[in-house]
XYZ file of C-alpha atoms in Angstrom:
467
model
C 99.802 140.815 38.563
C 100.075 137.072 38.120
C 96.619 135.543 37.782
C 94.064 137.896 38.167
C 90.774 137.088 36.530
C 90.042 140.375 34.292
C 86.634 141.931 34.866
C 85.977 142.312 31.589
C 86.304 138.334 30.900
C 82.672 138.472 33.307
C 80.802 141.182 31.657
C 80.018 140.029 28.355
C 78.031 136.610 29.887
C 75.977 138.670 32.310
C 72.842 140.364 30.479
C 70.165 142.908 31.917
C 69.399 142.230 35.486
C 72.084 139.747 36.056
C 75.210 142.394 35.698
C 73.301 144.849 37.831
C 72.863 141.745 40.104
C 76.810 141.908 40.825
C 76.352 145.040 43.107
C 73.893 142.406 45.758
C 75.956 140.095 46.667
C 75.872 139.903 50.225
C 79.149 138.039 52.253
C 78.624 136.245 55.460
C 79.818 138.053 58.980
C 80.051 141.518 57.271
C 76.751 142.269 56.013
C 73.377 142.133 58.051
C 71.573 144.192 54.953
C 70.292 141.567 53.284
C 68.294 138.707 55.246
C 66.906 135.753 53.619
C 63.291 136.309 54.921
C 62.744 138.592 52.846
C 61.355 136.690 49.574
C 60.066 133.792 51.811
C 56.815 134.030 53.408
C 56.274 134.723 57.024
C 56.901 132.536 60.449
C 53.728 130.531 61.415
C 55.221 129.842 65.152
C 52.222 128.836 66.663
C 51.429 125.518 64.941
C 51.979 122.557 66.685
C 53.062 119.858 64.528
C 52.036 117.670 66.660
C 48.274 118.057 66.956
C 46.952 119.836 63.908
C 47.711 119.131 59.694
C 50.742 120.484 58.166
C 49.790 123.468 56.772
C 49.307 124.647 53.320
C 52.025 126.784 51.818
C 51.902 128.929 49.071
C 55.228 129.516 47.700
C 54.497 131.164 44.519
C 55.539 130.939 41.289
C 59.350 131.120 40.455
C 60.722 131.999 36.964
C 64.230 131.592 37.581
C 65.740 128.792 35.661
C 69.087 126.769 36.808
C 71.263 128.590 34.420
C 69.815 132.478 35.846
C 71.443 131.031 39.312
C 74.776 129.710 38.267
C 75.400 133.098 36.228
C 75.047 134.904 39.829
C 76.727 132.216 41.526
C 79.492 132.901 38.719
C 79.419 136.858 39.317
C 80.253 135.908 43.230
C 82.858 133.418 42.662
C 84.498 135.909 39.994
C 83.923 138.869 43.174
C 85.614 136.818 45.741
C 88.947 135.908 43.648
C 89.559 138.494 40.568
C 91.490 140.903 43.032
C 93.876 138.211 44.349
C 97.576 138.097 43.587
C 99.571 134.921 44.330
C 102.481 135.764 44.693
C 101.891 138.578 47.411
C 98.352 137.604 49.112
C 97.816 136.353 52.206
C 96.733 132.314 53.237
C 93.270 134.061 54.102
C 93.107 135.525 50.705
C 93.302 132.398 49.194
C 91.351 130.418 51.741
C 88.413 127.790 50.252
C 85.012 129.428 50.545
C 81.357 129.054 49.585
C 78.843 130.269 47.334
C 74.949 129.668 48.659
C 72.210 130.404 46.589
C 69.607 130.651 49.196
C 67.059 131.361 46.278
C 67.509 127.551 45.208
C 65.457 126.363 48.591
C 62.607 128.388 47.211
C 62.696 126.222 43.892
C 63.483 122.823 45.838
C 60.619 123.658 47.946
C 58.286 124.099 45.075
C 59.065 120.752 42.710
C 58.729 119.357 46.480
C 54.862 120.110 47.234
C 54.839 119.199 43.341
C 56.193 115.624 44.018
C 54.750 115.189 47.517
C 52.563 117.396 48.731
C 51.198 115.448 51.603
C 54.446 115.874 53.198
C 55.579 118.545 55.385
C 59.560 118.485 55.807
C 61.550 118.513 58.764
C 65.025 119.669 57.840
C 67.936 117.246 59.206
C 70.154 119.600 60.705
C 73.017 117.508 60.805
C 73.734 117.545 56.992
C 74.094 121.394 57.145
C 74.070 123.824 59.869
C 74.934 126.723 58.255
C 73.379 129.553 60.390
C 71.877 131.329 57.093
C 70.686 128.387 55.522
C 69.013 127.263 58.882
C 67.083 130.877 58.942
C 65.793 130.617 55.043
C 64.408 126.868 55.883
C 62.924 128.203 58.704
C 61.186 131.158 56.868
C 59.725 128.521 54.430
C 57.933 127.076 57.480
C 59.415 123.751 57.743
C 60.530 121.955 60.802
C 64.016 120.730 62.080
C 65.528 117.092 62.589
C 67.781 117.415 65.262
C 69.649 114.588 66.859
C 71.642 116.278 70.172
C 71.567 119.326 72.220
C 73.818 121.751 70.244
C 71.283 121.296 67.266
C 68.675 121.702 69.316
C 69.725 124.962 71.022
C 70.684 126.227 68.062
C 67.246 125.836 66.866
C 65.858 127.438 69.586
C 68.794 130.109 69.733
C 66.448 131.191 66.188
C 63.322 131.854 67.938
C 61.849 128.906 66.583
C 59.198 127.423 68.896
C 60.411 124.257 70.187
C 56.836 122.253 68.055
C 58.667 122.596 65.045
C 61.529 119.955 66.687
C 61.753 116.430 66.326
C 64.295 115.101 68.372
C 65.162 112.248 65.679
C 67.782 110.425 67.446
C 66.902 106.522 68.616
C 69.677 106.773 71.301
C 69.498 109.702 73.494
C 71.849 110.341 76.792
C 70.122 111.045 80.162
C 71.120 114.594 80.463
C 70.369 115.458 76.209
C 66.582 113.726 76.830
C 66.098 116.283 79.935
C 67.251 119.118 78.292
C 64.507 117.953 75.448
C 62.408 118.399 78.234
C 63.581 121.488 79.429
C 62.867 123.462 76.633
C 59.865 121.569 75.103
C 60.837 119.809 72.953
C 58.057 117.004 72.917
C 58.433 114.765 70.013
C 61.495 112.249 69.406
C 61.850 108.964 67.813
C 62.361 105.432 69.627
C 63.281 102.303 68.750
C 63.687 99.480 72.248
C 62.532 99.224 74.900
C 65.225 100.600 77.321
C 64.805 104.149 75.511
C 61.129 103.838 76.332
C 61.867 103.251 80.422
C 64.368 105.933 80.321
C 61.522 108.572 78.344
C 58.951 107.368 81.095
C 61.365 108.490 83.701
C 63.056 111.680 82.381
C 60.478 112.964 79.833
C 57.337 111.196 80.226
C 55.122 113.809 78.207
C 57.018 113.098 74.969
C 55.379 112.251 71.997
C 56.947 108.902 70.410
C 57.294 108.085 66.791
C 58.190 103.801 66.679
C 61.321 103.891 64.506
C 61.110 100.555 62.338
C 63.783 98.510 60.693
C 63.732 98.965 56.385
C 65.473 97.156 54.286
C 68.000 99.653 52.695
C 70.589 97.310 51.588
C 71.163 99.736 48.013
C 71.252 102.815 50.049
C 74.616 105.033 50.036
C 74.754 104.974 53.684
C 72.290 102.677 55.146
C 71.115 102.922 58.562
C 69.289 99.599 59.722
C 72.459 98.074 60.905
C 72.294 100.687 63.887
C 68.665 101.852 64.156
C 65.126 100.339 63.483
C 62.883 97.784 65.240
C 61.315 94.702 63.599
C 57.773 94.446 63.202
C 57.534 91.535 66.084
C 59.726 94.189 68.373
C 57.882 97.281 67.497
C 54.421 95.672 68.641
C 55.941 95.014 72.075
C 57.411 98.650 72.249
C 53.584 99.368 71.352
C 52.524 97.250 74.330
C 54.836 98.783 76.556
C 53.798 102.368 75.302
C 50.671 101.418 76.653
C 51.463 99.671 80.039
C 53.931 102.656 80.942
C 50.941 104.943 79.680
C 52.954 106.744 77.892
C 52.092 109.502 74.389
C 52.626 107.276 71.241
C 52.222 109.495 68.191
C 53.238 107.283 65.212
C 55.314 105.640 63.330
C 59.020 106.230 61.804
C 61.137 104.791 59.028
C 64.725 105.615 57.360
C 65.359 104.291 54.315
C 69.096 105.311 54.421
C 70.816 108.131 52.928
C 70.993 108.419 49.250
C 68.515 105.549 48.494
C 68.866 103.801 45.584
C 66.154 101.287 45.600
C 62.933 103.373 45.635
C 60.857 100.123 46.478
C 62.107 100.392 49.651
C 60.051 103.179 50.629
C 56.698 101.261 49.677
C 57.574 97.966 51.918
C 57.968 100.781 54.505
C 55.277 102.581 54.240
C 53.140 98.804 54.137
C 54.788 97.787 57.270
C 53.865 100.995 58.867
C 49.906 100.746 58.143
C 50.413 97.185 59.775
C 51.764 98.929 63.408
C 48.814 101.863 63.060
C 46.096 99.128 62.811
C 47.893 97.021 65.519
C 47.840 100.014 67.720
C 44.576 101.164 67.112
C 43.801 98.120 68.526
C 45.412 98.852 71.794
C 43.634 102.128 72.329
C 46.720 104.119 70.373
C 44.768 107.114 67.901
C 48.403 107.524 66.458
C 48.497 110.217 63.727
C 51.672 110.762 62.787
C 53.537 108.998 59.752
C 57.476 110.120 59.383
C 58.931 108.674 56.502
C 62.652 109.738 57.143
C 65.145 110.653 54.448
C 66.823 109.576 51.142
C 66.142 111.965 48.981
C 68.171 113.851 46.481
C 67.046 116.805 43.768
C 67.822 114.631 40.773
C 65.834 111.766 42.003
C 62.461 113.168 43.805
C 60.546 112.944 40.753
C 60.901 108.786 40.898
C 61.282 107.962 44.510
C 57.961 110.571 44.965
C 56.133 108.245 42.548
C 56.570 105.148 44.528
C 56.058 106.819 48.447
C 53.188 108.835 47.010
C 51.594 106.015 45.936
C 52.258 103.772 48.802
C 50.980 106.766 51.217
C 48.099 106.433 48.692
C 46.956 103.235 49.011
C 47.725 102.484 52.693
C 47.496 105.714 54.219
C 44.383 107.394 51.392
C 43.689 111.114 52.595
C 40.328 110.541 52.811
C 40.065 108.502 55.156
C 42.978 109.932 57.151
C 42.537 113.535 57.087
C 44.455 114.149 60.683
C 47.648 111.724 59.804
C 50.331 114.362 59.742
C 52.915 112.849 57.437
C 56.822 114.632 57.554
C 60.067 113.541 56.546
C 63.938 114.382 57.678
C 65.278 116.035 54.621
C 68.502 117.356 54.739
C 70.527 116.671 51.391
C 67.682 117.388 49.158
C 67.584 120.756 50.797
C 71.128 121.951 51.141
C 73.521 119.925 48.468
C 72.811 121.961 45.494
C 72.618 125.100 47.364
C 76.205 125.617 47.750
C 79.037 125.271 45.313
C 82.930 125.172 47.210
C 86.051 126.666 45.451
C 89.452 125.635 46.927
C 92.423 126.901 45.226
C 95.588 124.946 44.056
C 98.719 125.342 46.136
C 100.788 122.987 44.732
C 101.803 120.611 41.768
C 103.827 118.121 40.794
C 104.351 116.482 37.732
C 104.833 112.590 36.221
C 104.906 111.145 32.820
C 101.868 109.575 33.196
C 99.482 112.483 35.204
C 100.215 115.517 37.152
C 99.199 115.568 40.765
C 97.413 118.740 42.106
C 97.066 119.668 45.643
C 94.532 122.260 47.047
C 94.078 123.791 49.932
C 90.991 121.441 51.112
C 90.657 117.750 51.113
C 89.542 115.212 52.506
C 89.458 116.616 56.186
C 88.242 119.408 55.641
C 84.940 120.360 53.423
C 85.641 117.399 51.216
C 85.234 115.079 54.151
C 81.866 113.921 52.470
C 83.944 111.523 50.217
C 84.793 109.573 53.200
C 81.863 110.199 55.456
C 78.992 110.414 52.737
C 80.490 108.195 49.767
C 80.115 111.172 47.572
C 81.834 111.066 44.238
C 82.721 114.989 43.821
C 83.655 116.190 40.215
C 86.275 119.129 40.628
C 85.532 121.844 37.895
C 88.476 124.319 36.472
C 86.954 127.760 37.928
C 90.437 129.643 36.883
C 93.130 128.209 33.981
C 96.006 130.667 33.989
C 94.052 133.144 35.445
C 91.525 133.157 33.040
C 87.924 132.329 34.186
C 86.950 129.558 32.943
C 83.092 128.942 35.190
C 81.334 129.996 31.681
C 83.017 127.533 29.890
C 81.983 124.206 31.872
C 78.236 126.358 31.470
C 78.347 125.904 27.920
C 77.934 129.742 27.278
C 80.169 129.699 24.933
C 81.988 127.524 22.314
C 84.751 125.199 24.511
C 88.057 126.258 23.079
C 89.578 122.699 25.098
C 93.360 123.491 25.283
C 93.956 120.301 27.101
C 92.789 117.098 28.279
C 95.406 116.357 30.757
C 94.989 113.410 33.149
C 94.888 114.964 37.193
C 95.423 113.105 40.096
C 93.918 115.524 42.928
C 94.864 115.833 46.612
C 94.259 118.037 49.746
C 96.369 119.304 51.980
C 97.328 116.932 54.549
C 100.247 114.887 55.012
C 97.526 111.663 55.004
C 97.812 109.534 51.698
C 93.925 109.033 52.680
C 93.470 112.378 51.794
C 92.660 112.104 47.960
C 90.120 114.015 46.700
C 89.897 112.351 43.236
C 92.412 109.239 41.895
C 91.995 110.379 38.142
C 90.490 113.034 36.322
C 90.669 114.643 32.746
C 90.460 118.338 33.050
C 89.359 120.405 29.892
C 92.612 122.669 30.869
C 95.911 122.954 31.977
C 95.846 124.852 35.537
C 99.141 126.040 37.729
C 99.649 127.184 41.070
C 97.551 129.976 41.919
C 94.486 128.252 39.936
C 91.629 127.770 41.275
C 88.939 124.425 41.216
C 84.716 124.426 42.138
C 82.427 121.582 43.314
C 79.271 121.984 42.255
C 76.623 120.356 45.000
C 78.613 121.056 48.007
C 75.746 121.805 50.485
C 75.962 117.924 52.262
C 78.010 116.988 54.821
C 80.864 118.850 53.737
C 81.295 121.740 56.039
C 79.429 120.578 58.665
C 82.101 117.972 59.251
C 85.266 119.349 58.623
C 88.158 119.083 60.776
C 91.350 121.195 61.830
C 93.872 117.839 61.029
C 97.277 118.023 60.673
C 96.733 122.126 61.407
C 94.847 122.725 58.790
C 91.998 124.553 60.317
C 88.273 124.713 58.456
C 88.889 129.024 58.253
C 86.492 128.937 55.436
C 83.578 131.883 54.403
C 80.711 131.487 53.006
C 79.068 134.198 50.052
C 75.303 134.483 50.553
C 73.121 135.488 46.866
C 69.885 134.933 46.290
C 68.777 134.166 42.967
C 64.948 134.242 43.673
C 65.566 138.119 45.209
């Protein structure tokens, strides 16, 4: 049948363990056999965040390397498509879908209490809400950013207690800040005055974290031109904290998402110790220090150096042992947890380069290109029907057959919807074919869209590397 990936192209690359591996892979909405909790250690629901020290995880030792994941990402990828026939399958046959190595959180959470282990994370829910993913963070005892309701419910909807919440949004409506309430919910983040008078009124037991104004200028997607107070504005909020007699916890800072100017975070960090000594001075004991997001995998071993030793010299341990200090992680956690394979439904050729289009874009999973300024790299997963993942691994000697120049596209009818403007591809691919994206855990599916009637139908394939 045309393009079928061969089993026996898989075999050879997959050694020992990893081949018998192949028989574990677990998909998503079909089988409850296999539950993340069980290589992470167990639910401490009874901390509160809020009053005591983060607490002191042991996750073990982990011996899997990078390359022992992708081969059982491979094996899962190879599952979902060898059996598929283009020329009689159905659209949901061919449908995009994920691969998430839930054993990669287990590794990102160890090189993180290597980097920073003063800080206890708080997961941003908004870059990922994948229900599994959402369970394993959970299970490694970290907390949740959420920013509305539905994240919040769906928190709680986990049997998570409601101390492992912050309620990170600035801005909150009337009836969103009561529900807060509701469910107890009790810490959130503020940054004027107004959203102080309407927490005194609606949710007056709340804990407050002062969101402050960074300069994050270099960052990706900077956030200061919506949220943050100055220094001179945050001191009043402080003042009013006080006159409305109302719980002020700490500080809070963002230094934008996907910072590129690591300085950034030691300015903040400085102009936080300046509001903790100004509100000791009004009677605040404020021990809480949130120092927001940023971070990626490839660059927490140089950002940690600079916040570490800013947290160092203005915040020292020593003479801060109750300052709980947490951050709003959400890309470092879930981008290189998932890797997305679309498949290419159509071609057409020019003199100069060939335009592909797949069946998601731009709208769909790939909406982080517009929404997140990501720069994806499509990958040839199939050429032919030969599979090809092995290949980009370096497993083997690269045979390249081609180094034709691709425009690539998704599916809409919107000339906006350009996944890539020019690409060289190691190999020719047809209709049929399919394409990966490696790092495809952040603000891809969370975001997608049904535009144009092209509805986000897509599955996701659970494995878990550190099992």
């Amino acid at each position: 049948m045309a393009n079928q990936v061969k089993i026996s192209q898989l075999l050879p690359y997959l050694k020992g363990s990893v081949r018998g591996q192949i028989t574990k892979i677990r998909y998503s909405r079909s089988d409850k056999r296999m539950e993340p909790t069980s290589i992470f250690i167990p639910r401490q629901e009874s901390k509160d965040l809020t009053k005591k020290p983060f607490l002191n995880y042991n996750f073990g030792v982990t011996s899997k390397s990078y390359y022992d994941s992708q081969k059982l990402v491979a094996s899962a990828l190879f599952n979902r498509i060898r059996k598929i026939d283009i020329n009689t399958c159905q659209e949901k046959d061919i449908a995009p879908f994920y691969v998430c190595d839930l054993g990669e959180l287990k590794r990102l959470a160890v090189k993180l209490r290597k980097c920073l282990p003063r800080i206890h994370p708080f997961y941003a829910v908004k870059c990922n809400n994948d229900s599994r993913l959402l369970r394993a963070i959970a299970d490694l005892g970290f907390g949740f950013d959420c920013a509305s309701k539905e994240e919040i419910d769906q928190i709680i909807s986990k049997n998570i207690s409601p101390s492992r919440i912050i309620y990170a949004n600035p801005c909150k409506s009337i009836p969103h800040l009561r529900h807060a309430k509701d469910v107890r919910v009790a810490l959130t983040t503020v940054d004027n005055l107004d959203e102080l008078v309407k927490i005194n009124k609606f949710h007056p037991s709340c804990g407050i974290l002062i969101r402050i104004l960074t300069d994050d200028s270099s960052s990706t997607c900077p956030l200061s031109v919506k949220f943050g107070a100055s220094l001179k504005y945050a001191k009043e909020m402080i003042d009013a904290c006080k006159s409305l007699d109302l719980d002020l916890k700490g500080i809070a800072f963002h230094v934008g998402s996907g910072c590129n100017n690591f300085n950034t975070f030691a300015k903040a960090v400085q102009d936080s110790r300046e509001l903790f000594n100004y509100a000791e001075r009004q009677g605040f004991k404020m021990n809480i220090l949130d120092v927001g997001g940023g971070f990626a995998k490839f660059s927490l071993e140089q950002s940690s150096i600079i916040l570490r030793n800013a947290l160092d010299s203005f915040f020292p341990e020593a003479e801060n042992p109750e300052l709980i200090i947490i951050s709003e992680m959400g890309r470092y956690f879930s981008s290189s947890c998932f890797t997305l394979a679309a498949n290419i439904i159509s071609k057409r050729s020019d003199p100069q380069k060939e335009r592909l289009y797949l069946n998601d874009g731009v709208y769909g999973n790939l909406n982080c290109i517009l929404y997140d300024h990501q720069l994806v790299q499509p990958k040839v997963l199939t050429s032919g029907g030969q599979f090809k993942y092995f290949d980009n691994l370096g497993t083997k000697e690269n045979h390249v057959n081609s180094q034709k120049t691709y425009s690539i596209w998704g599916p809409t009818c919107d000339g906006l919807d350009c996944i890539i403007s020019r690409i060289k591809l190691p190999y020719e691919v047809e209709i049929g074919d399919w394409l990966y994206f490696e790092n495809a855990g952040a603000y891809t599916s969370v975001a997608a869209t049904s535009f144009n009637g092209f509805k986000s139908n897509f599955t996701c394939i659970y494995v878990n590397s550190e099992y």
